[in-house]
């Protein structure tokens, strides 16, 4: 084929500039360390890199929340541990106050101790985090969740918890409702509360009782009345506000058909252990347990220990009746707080797992992203060298052709 | 004998001409447009000597046509890639892109949710959204600049094109004059101007029998007809005043030929504008609409720190100016109809513009421009009327329609340009939900209650600010049945709704079962063992510092399929940039291949019409020898004469 001199030179120039372009491309790859300088060089790869980057960014946006959630729940954990310790301390004080040989003044001093523990407990429930937010206030994190007024306690916080995201599809509780933790605990043994009639004259009192048969248990307001039968024995009868006469069962009559008081009173799945001797005319009431705050429960103990019994058997009986309820309530509180503690423990475990998982996935994705986007130096150097050789060859051939042309003109 | 002398003289002049032509060829070796001349010798009829038969301009019209076509393809790809590379570098920036600011907004929101009452965290989030809006505006401004420069370049190109077409018509005139007919130099000149013209647009050149070249674009629109040229000009498009149309005036009418130009620099600019810039612009606008709308909507479902229902974070996407701008009336319209366009569902929006045509005063046709499909057609029975498609609604508010009226409906128009955060008080962020659900403290069951979603705060229950009208109570009449009660009046709204505690997912309370189907605009879930007499109160949530339930819903927006019902905000942005990158990638390949084709066309042209120095050098020495030989003939003839004269003397 006939080749015009002009196009011959221009095609040589094209070949050379193409070679230079490739060399400059490899040079940039070495300079920046990236395979692609622009997405248009490989849009499919570039899109994958972008999506991977998004994924990593999204995971990293959880980092701060992971830290916040862990800190917050560690606060919950230490708060609940401290609270349980305080409950144990209170329990010890109560145990030592139970002894009838204790003087009223000693009891009052013990009550003072419990008062201090109560303050601590109250402060724990009103804990704030580093940013000044109350941690047990549910939605209302800017007001103290519990307030005290004349020895009665009110919950002002929110009843709902807030959660935050710590990973894809993983929310953990961030602001607990203090009402759930400290404010809503069933009194007594959790089912019912036994109270002595304040006019009782005997020395009889019961323990807090148990529900020994849940299927037979009927929740009702019962009155246990003591009377004297024809034989001069002290007998008891039980009447429910709804159930009517339970002991002795109808049509038996009171007092002569009623059972004689022993150290055990049982009916409708309820079992009470009797201490001391009730007088005829004395009575006890059994009411379904109500929710009560920890503070109200403990405040009762303070009040109880502050009230003198004056070595009077009837007052001592009253004291023991309330004290038995207090022990039972305290036990409920303890169980409740331990449950909270274990929930928080599980939460911390969940958070740690999620944080670890986030960082593992993030590291793995970062590695993949780096593989996708980084230029392989060895490969690039090799290609660069090959390109240099090709360029040199092209230059040489250009020179040869040019000198031939010059020779021709010399003819 | 005189014949010998004649032969000598004749061939001497023949070879002298041949040497001249060869020199001319050699002289033009650097001239790309030059077609080499070839000398043909013929035997002279009078004396059997040699004569110049003709000096042929060596060319092949199909090769020339091919060269023009490849030139125009190459110029197009060159301009296109040039524009695209700039656009790509604007969008494809991993450190300063909309994607970056979406991520930092999400991070700020996520951190805020751990401390929802914190003013600093709130203003930080609003600031991030502000930066995000600024980025939208900045990219939009670059798009506008690019569009402006395309319009300006088109305008500049038309004057260049007009000069060239005028030159062609002038050369046509010269070549039709008898003296100049077939003049190789003029033909070369005209060919050169044609090739120049092919850099700017694609056209067909047809030579008529008088030797004129007619230049035709598209489907037969004449730019040059014989000795007449028709100038191009640019005007604002009827369908969109922001866009420049290329028109040609045929004496009475402007004929729009923008769509007929597919090659040359002009074709490159138009293709860049129509296939890349405008779609990217609309995709950006759509994304900004989605971001604004979703975030505004979510905020309106919550309550702010003042205890009031949330307002807009960004400006209203259906503001008066935006809804008016979305319907572009053709300047040719004669009706008085007032049309606005409301966005009804940003998830369903496309990135296309639409053409609304009233073929009669009561019948319309709505065409989607991206795929040219008719998306809606029908009668306008009465005004006001509304046409709803693809996530927007065209409202014909008032006036009288005239047959033949046209509108460009551009639902995404001006969105990114006007994107801004209008919320200035961080306490206005509505991170809480307006409803609380609380179990009564006297409940004997272990039932749990939870608000699971809020989806309509325009519900009548929210009419009075700061309270539910009415507050509600869920009251259990047995462990398996409950009723909904107006907590203020104790009036039963619906009774005997069955409850099953054994379902692990719980029971969703609202809307209540038919036939009452009471729906307060939010959902509540009950779970666990619930006893007769237990109640759950649903109240307005006015104290809510740490309540982040709506904030969590806002967080979810970032990863939800909010754009085109399939893409998250950031993947929609990536899709936008990758679309441009893919087009750029293709343009680069197009440029490489069109360059290769142009080179081969040049080679082909060169092999036919180009000057080869070696060849000419050989010719030069050949003609030189022939010239010397002819001189020798004259010498011989002269010697013969002298011999004869000597004899005569002798």
CSV table of N, CA, C and O in Angstrom, one decimal, chain B residues 170-217:
chain,number,residue,atom,x,y,z
B,170,UNK,N,-19.7,30.2,-1.4
B,170,UNK,CA,-18.9,31.1,-2.3
B,170,UNK,C,-18.0,30.3,-3.3
B,170,UNK,O,-17.9,30.6,-4.4
B,171,UNK,N,-17.4,29.2,-2.7
B,171,UNK,CA,-16.6,28.3,-3.6
B,171,UNK,C,-17.5,27.7,-4.7
B,171,UNK,O,-17.1,27.5,-5.8
B,172,UNK,N,-18.7,27.3,-4.2
B,172,UNK,CA,-19.7,26.8,-5.2
B,172,UNK,C,-19.8,27.7,-6.4
B,172,UNK,O,-19.8,27.4,-7.5
B,173,UNK,N,-20.0,29.0,-6.0
B,173,UNK,CA,-20.2,30.1,-7.0
B,173,UNK,C,-19.0,30.1,-8.0
B,173,UNK,O,-19.2,30.1,-9.2
B,174,UNK,N,-17.8,30.1,-7.4
B,174,UNK,CA,-16.6,30.2,-8.2
B,174,UNK,C,-16.5,29.0,-9.1
B,174,UNK,O,-16.2,29.1,-10.3
B,175,UNK,N,-16.8,27.8,-8.6
B,175,UNK,CA,-16.6,26.6,-9.4
B,175,UNK,C,-17.6,26.5,-10.5
B,175,UNK,O,-17.4,25.7,-11.4
B,176,UNK,N,-18.8,27.2,-10.3
B,176,UNK,CA,-19.8,27.1,-11.4
B,176,UNK,C,-19.5,28.0,-12.5
B,176,UNK,O,-20.1,27.9,-13.6
B,177,UNK,N,-18.5,29.0,-12.3
B,177,UNK,CA,-18.1,29.9,-13.4
B,177,UNK,C,-17.2,29.1,-14.4
B,177,UNK,O,-16.4,28.3,-13.9
B,178,UNK,N,-17.5,29.3,-15.6
B,178,UNK,CA,-16.9,28.5,-16.7
B,178,UNK,C,-15.3,28.4,-16.6
B,178,UNK,O,-14.8,27.3,-16.7
B,179,UNK,N,-14.7,29.5,-16.2
B,179,UNK,CA,-13.2,29.5,-16.2
B,179,UNK,C,-12.7,28.6,-15.1
B,179,UNK,O,-11.6,28.0,-15.3
B,180,UNK,N,-13.4,28.5,-14.1
B,180,UNK,CA,-12.9,27.8,-12.9
B,180,UNK,C,-13.4,26.4,-12.8
B,180,UNK,O,-13.0,25.6,-11.9
B,181,UNK,N,-14.3,26.0,-13.7
B,181,UNK,CA,-14.9,24.6,-13.5
B,181,UNK,C,-13.8,23.6,-13.4
B,181,UNK,O,-12.9,23.5,-14.2
B,182,UNK,N,-13.9,22.8,-12.4
B,182,UNK,CA,-12.9,21.7,-12.2
B,182,UNK,C,-11.6,22.2,-11.7
B,182,UNK,O,-10.7,21.3,-11.7
B,183,UNK,N,-11.4,23.4,-11.4
B,183,UNK,CA,-10.2,23.9,-10.9
B,183,UNK,C,-9.7,23.1,-9.7
B,183,UNK,O,-10.4,23.2,-8.6
B,184,UNK,N,-8.6,22.4,-9.8
B,184,UNK,CA,-8.2,21.5,-8.7
B,184,UNK,C,-7.9,22.3,-7.4
B,184,UNK,O,-8.3,21.8,-6.3
B,185,UNK,N,-7.4,23.5,-7.5
B,185,UNK,CA,-7.1,24.2,-6.3
B,185,UNK,C,-8.3,24.6,-5.6
B,185,UNK,O,-8.4,24.5,-4.3
B,186,UNK,N,-9.3,25.1,-6.3
B,186,UNK,CA,-10.6,25.4,-5.7
B,186,UNK,C,-11.3,24.2,-5.1
B,186,UNK,O,-11.9,24.3,-4.0
B,187,UNK,N,-11.2,23.1,-5.9
B,187,UNK,CA,-11.8,21.9,-5.4
B,187,UNK,C,-11.2,21.4,-4.0
B,187,UNK,O,-11.8,21.0,-3.1
B,188,UNK,N,-9.8,21.6,-4.0
B,188,UNK,CA,-9.1,21.2,-2.8
B,188,UNK,C,-9.6,22.1,-1.6
B,188,UNK,O,-9.8,21.7,-0.5
B,189,UNK,N,-9.7,23.4,-2.0
B,189,UNK,CA,-10.1,24.4,-1.0
B,189,UNK,C,-11.5,24.0,-0.4
B,189,UNK,O,-11.7,24.0,0.8
B,190,UNK,N,-12.4,23.7,-1.4
B,190,UNK,CA,-13.8,23.3,-0.9
B,190,UNK,C,-13.8,22.1,-0.1
B,190,UNK,O,-14.5,22.0,1.0
B,191,UNK,N,-13.0,21.1,-0.5
B,191,UNK,CA,-12.9,19.9,0.2
B,191,UNK,C,-12.4,20.1,1.6
B,191,UNK,O,-12.8,19.6,2.6
B,192,UNK,N,-11.4,21.0,1.7
B,192,UNK,CA,-10.8,21.4,3.0
B,192,UNK,C,-11.9,22.1,3.9
B,192,UNK,O,-11.9,21.7,5.1
B,193,UNK,N,-12.7,23.0,3.3
B,193,UNK,CA,-13.7,23.6,4.2
B,193,UNK,C,-14.7,22.6,4.6
B,193,UNK,O,-15.2,22.6,5.8
B,194,UNK,N,-15.1,21.7,3.7
B,194,UNK,CA,-16.1,20.6,4.1
B,194,UNK,C,-15.5,19.8,5.3
B,194,UNK,O,-16.2,19.5,6.2
B,195,UNK,N,-14.2,19.5,5.2
B,195,UNK,CA,-13.6,18.6,6.2
B,195,UNK,C,-13.6,19.4,7.5
B,195,UNK,O,-13.9,18.9,8.6
B,196,UNK,N,-13.4,20.7,7.4
B,196,UNK,CA,-13.4,21.6,8.6
B,196,UNK,C,-14.8,21.6,9.2
B,196,UNK,O,-15.0,21.5,10.4
B,197,UNK,N,-15.8,21.7,8.3
B,197,UNK,CA,-17.2,21.7,8.8
B,197,UNK,C,-17.5,20.4,9.5
B,197,UNK,O,-18.3,20.4,10.5
B,198,UNK,N,-17.0,19.3,9.0
B,198,UNK,CA,-17.3,18.0,9.7
B,198,UNK,C,-16.8,18.0,11.1
B,198,UNK,O,-17.2,17.1,11.9
B,199,UNK,N,-15.8,18.8,11.5
B,199,UNK,CA,-15.4,18.8,12.9
B,199,UNK,C,-16.5,19.4,13.7
B,199,UNK,O,-16.6,19.1,14.9
B,200,UNK,N,-17.4,20.2,13.2
B,200,UNK,CA,-18.4,20.8,14.0
B,200,UNK,C,-19.8,20.2,14.0
B,200,UNK,O,-20.5,20.2,15.0
B,201,UNK,N,-20.1,19.5,12.9
B,201,UNK,CA,-21.4,18.8,12.9
B,201,UNK,C,-21.3,17.7,11.8
B,201,UNK,O,-20.4,17.7,11.0
B,202,UNK,N,-22.3,16.8,11.8
B,202,UNK,CA,-22.3,15.8,10.8
B,202,UNK,C,-23.3,16.2,9.7
B,202,UNK,O,-24.4,16.7,10.0
B,203,UNK,N,-23.0,15.9,8.5
B,203,UNK,CA,-23.8,16.3,7.4
B,203,UNK,C,-23.6,15.4,6.2
B,203,UNK,O,-22.7,14.6,6.2
B,204,UNK,N,-24.4,15.6,5.2
B,204,UNK,CA,-24.2,14.9,3.9
B,204,UNK,C,-23.9,15.9,2.9
B,204,UNK,O,-24.5,17.0,2.8
B,205,UNK,N,-22.8,15.7,2.1
B,205,UNK,CA,-22.5,16.6,1.0
B,205,UNK,C,-22.8,15.9,-0.3
B,205,UNK,O,-22.4,14.8,-0.5
B,206,UNK,N,-23.6,16.6,-1.1
B,206,UNK,CA,-24.0,16.0,-2.4
B,206,UNK,C,-23.6,17.0,-3.5
B,206,UNK,O,-23.9,18.2,-3.5
B,207,UNK,N,-22.9,16.4,-4.5
B,207,UNK,CA,-22.4,17.3,-5.6
B,207,UNK,C,-23.5,17.2,-6.7
B,207,UNK,O,-24.0,16.1,-7.0
B,208,UNK,N,-23.9,18.4,-7.1
B,208,UNK,CA,-24.9,18.3,-8.2
B,208,UNK,C,-24.2,18.4,-9.6
B,208,UNK,O,-23.0,18.5,-9.7
B,209,UNK,N,-25.0,18.4,-10.6
B,209,UNK,CA,-24.4,18.3,-12.0
B,209,UNK,C,-23.7,19.6,-12.4
B,209,UNK,O,-23.0,19.6,-13.4
B,210,UNK,N,-24.0,20.6,-11.7
B,210,UNK,CA,-23.3,21.9,-12.1
B,210,UNK,C,-22.0,22.0,-11.3
B,210,UNK,O,-21.3,23.0,-11.4
B,211,UNK,N,-21.7,21.0,-10.5
B,211,UNK,CA,-20.4,21.1,-9.8
B,211,UNK,C,-20.5,21.7,-8.4
B,211,UNK,O,-19.5,21.9,-7.7
B,212,UNK,N,-21.8,22.1,-8.0
B,212,UNK,CA,-21.9,22.6,-6.6
B,212,UNK,C,-22.1,21.5,-5.6
B,212,UNK,O,-22.6,20.4,-5.9
B,213,UNK,N,-21.7,21.8,-4.4
B,213,UNK,CA,-21.9,20.9,-3.3
B,213,UNK,C,-23.0,21.4,-2.4
B,213,UNK,O,-23.0,22.5,-2.0
B,214,UNK,N,-24.0,20.5,-2.2
B,214,UNK,CA,-25.1,20.9,-1.3
B,214,UNK,C,-24.8,20.2,0.1
B,214,UNK,O,-24.5,19.0,0.1
B,215,UNK,N,-25.0,21.0,1.2
B,215,UNK,CA,-24.8,20.4,2.5
B,215,UNK,C,-26.1,20.2,3.2
B,215,UNK,O,-26.9,21.2,3.3
B,216,UNK,N,-26.3,19.0,3.6
B,216,UNK,CA,-27.6,18.6,4.2
B,216,UNK,C,-27.5,18.0,5.6
B,216,UNK,O,-26.6,17.2,5.8
B,217,UNK,N,-28.2,18.5,6.5
B,217,UNK,CA,-28.2,17.9,7.9
B,217,UNK,C,-29.5,17.2,8.1
B,217,UNK,O,-30.5,17.6,7.7
